[in-house]
Tab-separated table of C-alpha atoms and ligand atoms in Angstrom:
chain	number	residue	atom	x	y	z
A	8	MET	CA	-49.938	-2.802	-26.375
A	9	PRO	CA	-46.643	-0.884	-26.576
A	10	HIS	CA	-44.754	-0.888	-29.866
A	11	LEU	CA	-41.825	-2.695	-28.242
A	12	ALA	CA	-42.304	-4.792	-25.124
A	13	ILE	CA	-39.275	-6.401	-23.479
A	14	ASP	CA	-40.274	-8.741	-20.702
A	15	GLY	CA	-37.798	-10.522	-18.428
A	16	LEU	CA	-34.922	-10.580	-20.905
A	17	ASN	CA	-31.779	-12.410	-19.774
A	18	ALA	CA	-28.599	-12.869	-21.768
A	19	SER	CA	-25.144	-14.336	-21.259
A	20	TYR	CA	-21.781	-14.638	-22.954
A	21	LYS	CA	-20.813	-18.250	-22.310
A	22	ASN	CA	-20.895	-18.470	-18.494
A	23	LEU	CA	-21.017	-14.739	-17.864
A	24	LYS	CA	-24.536	-13.565	-17.179
A	25	VAL	CA	-24.755	-10.074	-18.659
A	26	LEU	CA	-28.416	-9.039	-18.765
A	27	HIS	CA	-30.641	-9.643	-15.769
A	28	ASP	CA	-34.392	-9.590	-16.126
A	29	ILE	CA	-34.664	-6.547	-18.406
A	30	CYS	CA	-38.223	-5.202	-18.661
A	31	LEU	CA	-38.926	-2.175	-20.830
A	32	ASP	CA	-41.870	-0.941	-22.870
A	33	VAL	CA	-41.409	1.560	-25.668
A	34	GLU	CA	-44.342	3.298	-27.326
A	35	ARG	CA	-44.471	3.983	-31.041
A	36	SER	CA	-42.471	7.118	-31.960
A	37	GLU	CA	-40.783	7.176	-28.580
A	38	VAL	CA	-37.056	7.869	-28.302
A	39	VAL	CA	-35.582	6.005	-25.339
A	40	SER	CA	-31.928	6.391	-24.387
A	41	LEU	CA	-29.830	3.906	-22.448
A	42	ILE	CA	-27.170	5.360	-20.189
A	43	GLY	CA	-24.863	3.811	-17.621
A	44	PRO	CA	-21.208	2.977	-17.005
A	45	SER	CA	-19.070	1.090	-19.479
A	46	GLY	CA	-19.797	-2.624	-19.226
A	47	SER	CA	-23.313	-2.130	-17.848
A	48	GLY	CA	-24.881	-4.067	-20.735
A	49	LYS	CA	-26.188	-1.318	-23.047
A	50	SER	CA	-24.647	-2.773	-26.207
A	51	THR	CA	-25.576	-6.288	-25.158
A	52	LEU	CA	-29.207	-5.249	-24.791
A	53	LEU	CA	-29.257	-3.843	-28.345
A	54	ARG	CA	-27.360	-6.855	-29.717
A	55	THR	CA	-29.728	-9.255	-27.975
A	56	LEU	CA	-32.801	-7.470	-29.328
A	57	VAL	CA	-31.588	-7.893	-32.913
A	58	GLY	CA	-30.616	-11.489	-32.229
A	59	VAL	CA	-26.836	-11.090	-32.615
A	60	ASN	CA	-26.642	-12.874	-29.316
A	61	LYS	CA	-29.365	-15.129	-28.136
A	62	PRO	CA	-31.302	-14.382	-24.973
A	63	THR	CA	-31.337	-17.193	-22.425
A	64	SER	CA	-34.905	-16.297	-21.524
A	65	GLY	CA	-37.483	-13.564	-21.858
A	66	LYS	CA	-40.004	-12.284	-24.316
A	67	VAL	CA	-39.770	-9.505	-26.863
A	68	THR	CA	-42.767	-8.212	-28.789
A	69	LEU	CA	-42.397	-5.673	-31.578
A	70	ALA	CA	-45.333	-4.294	-33.549
A	71	GLN	CA	-47.636	-7.018	-32.180
A	72	ARG	CA	-45.283	-9.844	-33.117
A	73	THR	CA	-43.514	-11.927	-30.482
A	74	LEU	CA	-39.930	-12.801	-31.315
A	75	ASP	CA	-38.715	-15.901	-29.528
A	76	TYR	CA	-35.183	-15.973	-31.047
A	77	SER	CA	-35.011	-19.759	-30.775
A	78	SER	CA	-35.722	-20.438	-34.406
A	79	ALA	CA	-34.212	-19.155	-37.617
A	80	SER	CA	-37.570	-17.768	-38.732
A	81	SER	CA	-38.088	-15.613	-35.654
A	82	LEU	CA	-34.513	-14.438	-35.898
A	83	LYS	CA	-35.308	-13.376	-39.431
A	84	GLN	CA	-38.373	-11.538	-38.103
A	85	ALA	CA	-36.158	-9.656	-35.670
A	86	ARG	CA	-33.719	-8.730	-38.432
A	87	ASP	CA	-36.621	-7.728	-40.686
A	88	SER	CA	-38.174	-5.396	-38.168
A	89	MET	CA	-35.147	-3.742	-36.532
A	90	ALA	CA	-32.022	-2.057	-37.808
A	91	ILE	CA	-28.913	-1.240	-35.818
A	92	VAL	CA	-26.181	1.334	-36.446
A	93	PHE	CA	-22.826	0.963	-34.699
A	94	GLN	CA	-19.957	3.242	-33.827
A	95	GLN	CA	-17.981	1.667	-36.685
A	96	TYR	CA	-20.027	2.316	-39.794
A	97	ASN	CA	-18.538	-0.604	-41.795
A	98	LEU	CA	-19.587	0.516	-45.251
A	99	PHE	CA	-18.560	-1.593	-48.232
A	100	GLN	CA	-15.471	0.279	-49.424
A	101	ASN	CA	-15.716	-1.024	-52.969
A	102	MET	CA	-19.286	0.212	-53.420
A	103	THR	CA	-20.695	3.669	-54.023
A	104	VAL	CA	-22.921	5.391	-51.489
A	105	ILE	CA	-26.066	4.429	-53.397
A	106	GLY	CA	-24.751	0.867	-53.753
A	107	ASN	CA	-24.231	0.599	-50.004
A	108	VAL	CA	-27.775	1.757	-49.318
A	109	THR	CA	-29.500	-0.414	-51.928
A	110	ILE	CA	-27.629	-3.712	-51.635
A	111	ALA	CA	-29.531	-5.281	-48.731
A	112	PRO	CA	-33.015	-4.309	-49.975
A	113	LEU	CA	-32.135	-5.664	-53.433
A	114	LYS	CA	-30.190	-8.804	-52.549
A	115	ILE	CA	-31.624	-9.856	-49.206
A	116	LYS	CA	-35.174	-8.510	-49.364
A	117	LYS	CA	-35.419	-8.868	-53.123
A	118	TRP	CA	-37.508	-5.725	-53.385
A	119	GLN	CA	-38.100	-4.070	-56.773
A	120	ARG	CA	-35.084	-2.133	-58.029
A	121	ALA	CA	-36.992	1.000	-59.093
A	122	GLU	CA	-38.658	1.380	-55.685
A	123	VAL	CA	-35.479	0.572	-53.772
A	124	GLU	CA	-33.503	3.186	-55.704
A	125	GLU	CA	-36.180	5.834	-55.308
A	126	HIS	CA	-36.359	5.184	-51.570
A	127	ALA	CA	-32.550	5.244	-51.280
A	128	HIS	CA	-32.418	8.580	-53.109
A	129	SER	CA	-34.947	10.127	-50.770
A	130	LEU	CA	-33.144	8.748	-47.694
A	131	LEU	CA	-29.799	10.076	-48.900
A	132	GLN	CA	-31.434	13.455	-49.519
A	133	LYS	CA	-32.774	13.334	-45.999
A	134	VAL	CA	-29.322	12.709	-44.508
A	135	GLY	CA	-27.894	15.524	-46.640
A	136	LEU	CA	-26.005	13.348	-49.107
A	137	GLY	CA	-28.149	13.683	-52.209
A	138	HIS	CA	-25.080	15.026	-54.010
A	139	LYS	CA	-22.833	12.088	-53.050
A	140	LEU	CA	-24.710	9.135	-54.533
A	141	LYS	CA	-21.786	8.023	-56.706
A	142	ALA	CA	-19.036	8.747	-54.174
A	143	TYR	CA	-17.055	5.943	-52.518
A	144	PRO	CA	-16.775	5.744	-48.717
A	145	ASP	CA	-13.096	6.759	-48.676
A	146	GLU	CA	-14.082	10.012	-50.385
A	147	LEU	CA	-16.337	10.921	-47.454
A	148	SER	CA	-15.744	12.285	-43.961
A	149	GLY	CA	-16.545	10.108	-40.950
A	150	GLY	CA	-19.724	12.101	-40.341
A	151	GLN	CA	-20.830	11.600	-43.936
A	152	GLN	CA	-20.062	7.870	-43.766
A	153	GLN	CA	-22.076	7.540	-40.583
A	154	ARG	CA	-24.966	9.332	-42.307
A	155	VAL	CA	-24.746	6.787	-45.145
A	156	ALA	CA	-24.883	4.035	-42.513
A	157	ILE	CA	-28.065	5.592	-41.085
A	158	ALA	CA	-29.616	5.740	-44.580
A	159	ARG	CA	-28.585	2.106	-45.117
A	160	ALA	CA	-30.372	1.094	-41.908
A	161	LEU	CA	-33.502	3.059	-42.850
A	162	ALA	CA	-33.573	1.496	-46.324
A	163	LEU	CA	-34.761	-1.706	-44.638
A	164	LYS	CA	-37.865	0.151	-43.354
A	165	PRO	CA	-37.334	-0.869	-39.738
A	166	GLN	CA	-40.051	-0.706	-37.099
A	167	LEU	CA	-37.340	0.152	-34.585
A	168	LEU	CA	-33.952	1.813	-35.026
A	169	LEU	CA	-31.142	0.993	-32.582
A	170	LEU	CA	-28.171	3.349	-32.366
A	171	ASP	CA	-25.095	2.257	-30.424
A	172	GLU	CA	-22.741	5.174	-29.718
A	173	ILE	CA	-22.855	6.231	-33.327
A	174	THR	CA	-20.986	9.499	-32.756
A	175	SER	CA	-18.253	8.124	-30.468
A	176	ALA	CA	-15.684	7.536	-33.215
A	177	LEU	CA	-16.221	10.902	-34.914
A	178	ASP	CA	-14.091	13.998	-34.711
A	179	PRO	CA	-15.881	16.469	-32.429
A	180	GLU	CA	-16.745	18.871	-35.244
A	181	LEU	CA	-18.595	16.077	-37.101
A	182	VAL	CA	-20.788	14.975	-34.192
A	183	GLY	CA	-23.381	17.729	-34.678
A	184	GLU	CA	-24.293	16.801	-38.239
A	185	VAL	CA	-25.052	13.212	-37.200
A	186	LEU	CA	-27.055	14.291	-34.139
A	187	ASP	CA	-29.079	16.598	-36.434
A	188	ILE	CA	-30.107	13.584	-38.516
A	189	ILE	CA	-31.285	11.739	-35.396
A	190	ARG	CA	-33.239	14.804	-34.287
A	191	GLY	CA	-34.951	14.789	-37.704
A	192	LEU	CA	-35.796	11.089	-37.401
A	193	ALA	CA	-37.257	11.696	-33.947
A	194	ARG	CA	-39.434	14.498	-35.358
A	195	ASP	CA	-40.580	12.153	-38.142
A	196	GLY	CA	-41.753	9.671	-35.500
A	197	MET	CA	-39.123	6.943	-35.842
A	198	THR	CA	-39.096	4.735	-32.753
A	199	MET	CA	-35.532	4.591	-31.461
A	200	LEU	CA	-33.416	3.065	-28.727
A	201	ILE	CA	-30.246	5.101	-28.399
A	202	VAL	CA	-26.982	4.568	-26.554
A	203	SER	CA	-25.027	7.814	-26.477
A	204	HIS	CA	-22.468	9.613	-24.360
A	205	GLU	CA	-23.707	12.978	-25.605
A	206	MET	CA	-25.674	13.762	-22.464
A	207	GLY	CA	-26.961	17.131	-23.663
A	208	PHE	CA	-28.360	15.407	-26.719
A	209	VAL	CA	-29.821	12.530	-24.688
A	210	ARG	CA	-31.581	15.032	-22.489
A	211	GLU	CA	-32.979	16.969	-25.411
A	212	VAL	CA	-34.122	14.156	-27.700
A	213	SER	CA	-35.299	11.401	-25.331
A	214	SER	CA	-38.820	10.900	-24.116
A	215	ARG	CA	-37.392	8.615	-21.431
A	216	VAL	CA	-33.958	7.663	-20.189
A	217	VAL	CA	-33.024	4.226	-18.861
A	218	MET	CA	-30.154	4.020	-16.376
A	219	MET	CA	-28.363	0.655	-16.472
A	220	ASP	CA	-25.716	-0.791	-14.176
A	221	GLN	CA	-24.254	-4.294	-14.024
A	222	GLY	CA	-26.717	-5.692	-16.514
A	223	ARG	CA	-29.804	-4.384	-14.754
A	224	ILE	CA	-32.131	-1.461	-15.207
A	225	VAL	CA	-31.595	0.781	-12.202
A	226	GLU	CA	-34.081	3.506	-12.982
A	227	ILE	CA	-36.306	4.757	-15.807
A	228	GLY	CA	-37.599	8.308	-16.026
A	229	THR	CA	-38.005	11.415	-18.094
A	230	PRO	CA	-34.738	13.235	-18.827
A	231	GLN	CA	-35.656	15.785	-16.144
A	232	GLN	CA	-36.163	13.062	-13.551
A	233	ILE	CA	-32.987	11.195	-14.417
A	234	PHE	CA	-30.685	14.205	-14.726
A	235	ASP	CA	-32.202	16.652	-12.240
A	236	ALA	CA	-33.875	14.502	-9.622
A	237	PRO	CA	-32.617	10.913	-9.792
A	238	LYS	CA	-34.084	8.552	-7.215
A	239	GLU	CA	-31.201	6.107	-7.143
A	240	THR	CA	-27.721	6.789	-5.825
A	241	ARG	CA	-26.123	4.978	-8.751
A	242	THR	CA	-27.961	7.236	-11.205
A	243	ARG	CA	-26.970	10.340	-9.264
A	244	ASP	CA	-23.307	9.261	-9.132
A	245	PHE	CA	-23.218	8.391	-12.820
A	246	THR	CA	-24.905	11.548	-14.101
A	247	ALA	CA	-22.809	13.717	-11.781
A	248	ARG	CA	-19.676	12.076	-13.195
A	249	VAL	CA	-20.599	12.407	-16.865
A	250	LEU	CA	-22.020	15.923	-16.568
A	251	SER	CA	-19.037	17.263	-14.651
A	252	HIS	CA	-16.529	17.010	-17.493
B	24	ADP	N1	-18.460	-10.519	-26.982
B	24	ADP	C1	-18.370	-10.596	-25.651
B	24	ADP	N2	-17.909	-11.723	-25.038
B	24	ADP	C2	-17.842	-11.802	-23.692
B	24	ADP	N3	-18.217	-10.817	-22.850
B	24	ADP	C3	-18.670	-9.675	-23.395
B	24	ADP	C4	-18.767	-9.501	-24.821
B	24	ADP	N4	-19.267	-8.263	-25.062
B	24	ADP	C5	-19.455	-7.684	-23.852
B	24	ADP	N5	-19.101	-8.535	-22.849
B	24	ADP	C6	-19.222	-8.255	-21.393
B	24	ADP	O1	-20.582	-8.020	-21.131
B	24	ADP	C7	-20.750	-6.957	-20.192
B	24	ADP	C8	-21.600	-5.865	-20.803
B	24	ADP	O2	-20.894	-5.286	-21.881
B	24	ADP	P1	-21.560	-4.262	-22.892
B	24	ADP	O3	-22.917	-4.717	-23.241
B	24	ADP	O4	-20.594	-4.078	-24.011
B	24	ADP	O5	-21.649	-2.943	-22.004
B	24	ADP	P2	-21.800	-1.404	-22.418
B	24	ADP	O6	-22.253	-1.352	-23.846
B	24	ADP	O7	-22.792	-0.859	-21.456
B	24	ADP	O8	-20.449	-0.800	-22.228
B	24	ADP	C9	-19.354	-6.540	-19.807
B	24	ADP	O9	-19.010	-7.230	-18.638
B	24	ADP	C10	-18.514	-6.988	-20.967
B	24	ADP	O10	-17.201	-7.264	-20.560
B	25	MG	MG1	-21.354	-0.462	-25.504
């Protein structure tokens, strides 16, 4: 049984059907990247997995548990087992770095304070911010804030980490420090689904790459297959376009 199994997932916004019959298996510790043109449904797939929008049909199994999304309890299961990081890091501006990382484990999960704080310290060390525990978000660079957002997501001990274009809003010189953190997480065996426009990074870090277009999976392959020897014309056109600039 794969760690994450997505079977026949469909999703809509009102009358607009956006995801069509998505099927994807992800093994534990795999890093799978979603690529494809703007509007192809990459963000919607991540948002649907975490239950931000409800699938119209399909089955998702994570760590042997099936999430049906129709009830509040299974939605809670989805939120308990996955964490998502967005382009906009949305930290609480009135809270310190350590406060941002500990608030959900303390207030939502109601985990023990001593353990939560110890875990938060080690996560902030890991993202290179062990010296910024008491800083406020507006005292940090965008790259540092995004690293806090990653630590905040990891503080919930997710079974799956979803990253949606998390370097797209950063100044170019800050992108590398965030990609380094993701590389480290991949080495540590974190299972991840990544949407990124950094094609060199996608190629390097992914075990498999999923090409999406118009709400469907067009092709799935290793980075070498997708970038060097794509089977589908749409994949070839897309990768040629993004790699040429
Ligand atoms: N909140 C929303 N309400 C209505 N339509 C949306 C919403 N978000 C995205 N869409 C539409 O869903 C489709 C897929 O969008 P999205 O998942 O954001 O694509 P991607 O992340 O690949 O750029 C697009 O046609 C987009 O216009
Ligand atoms: Mg998107």
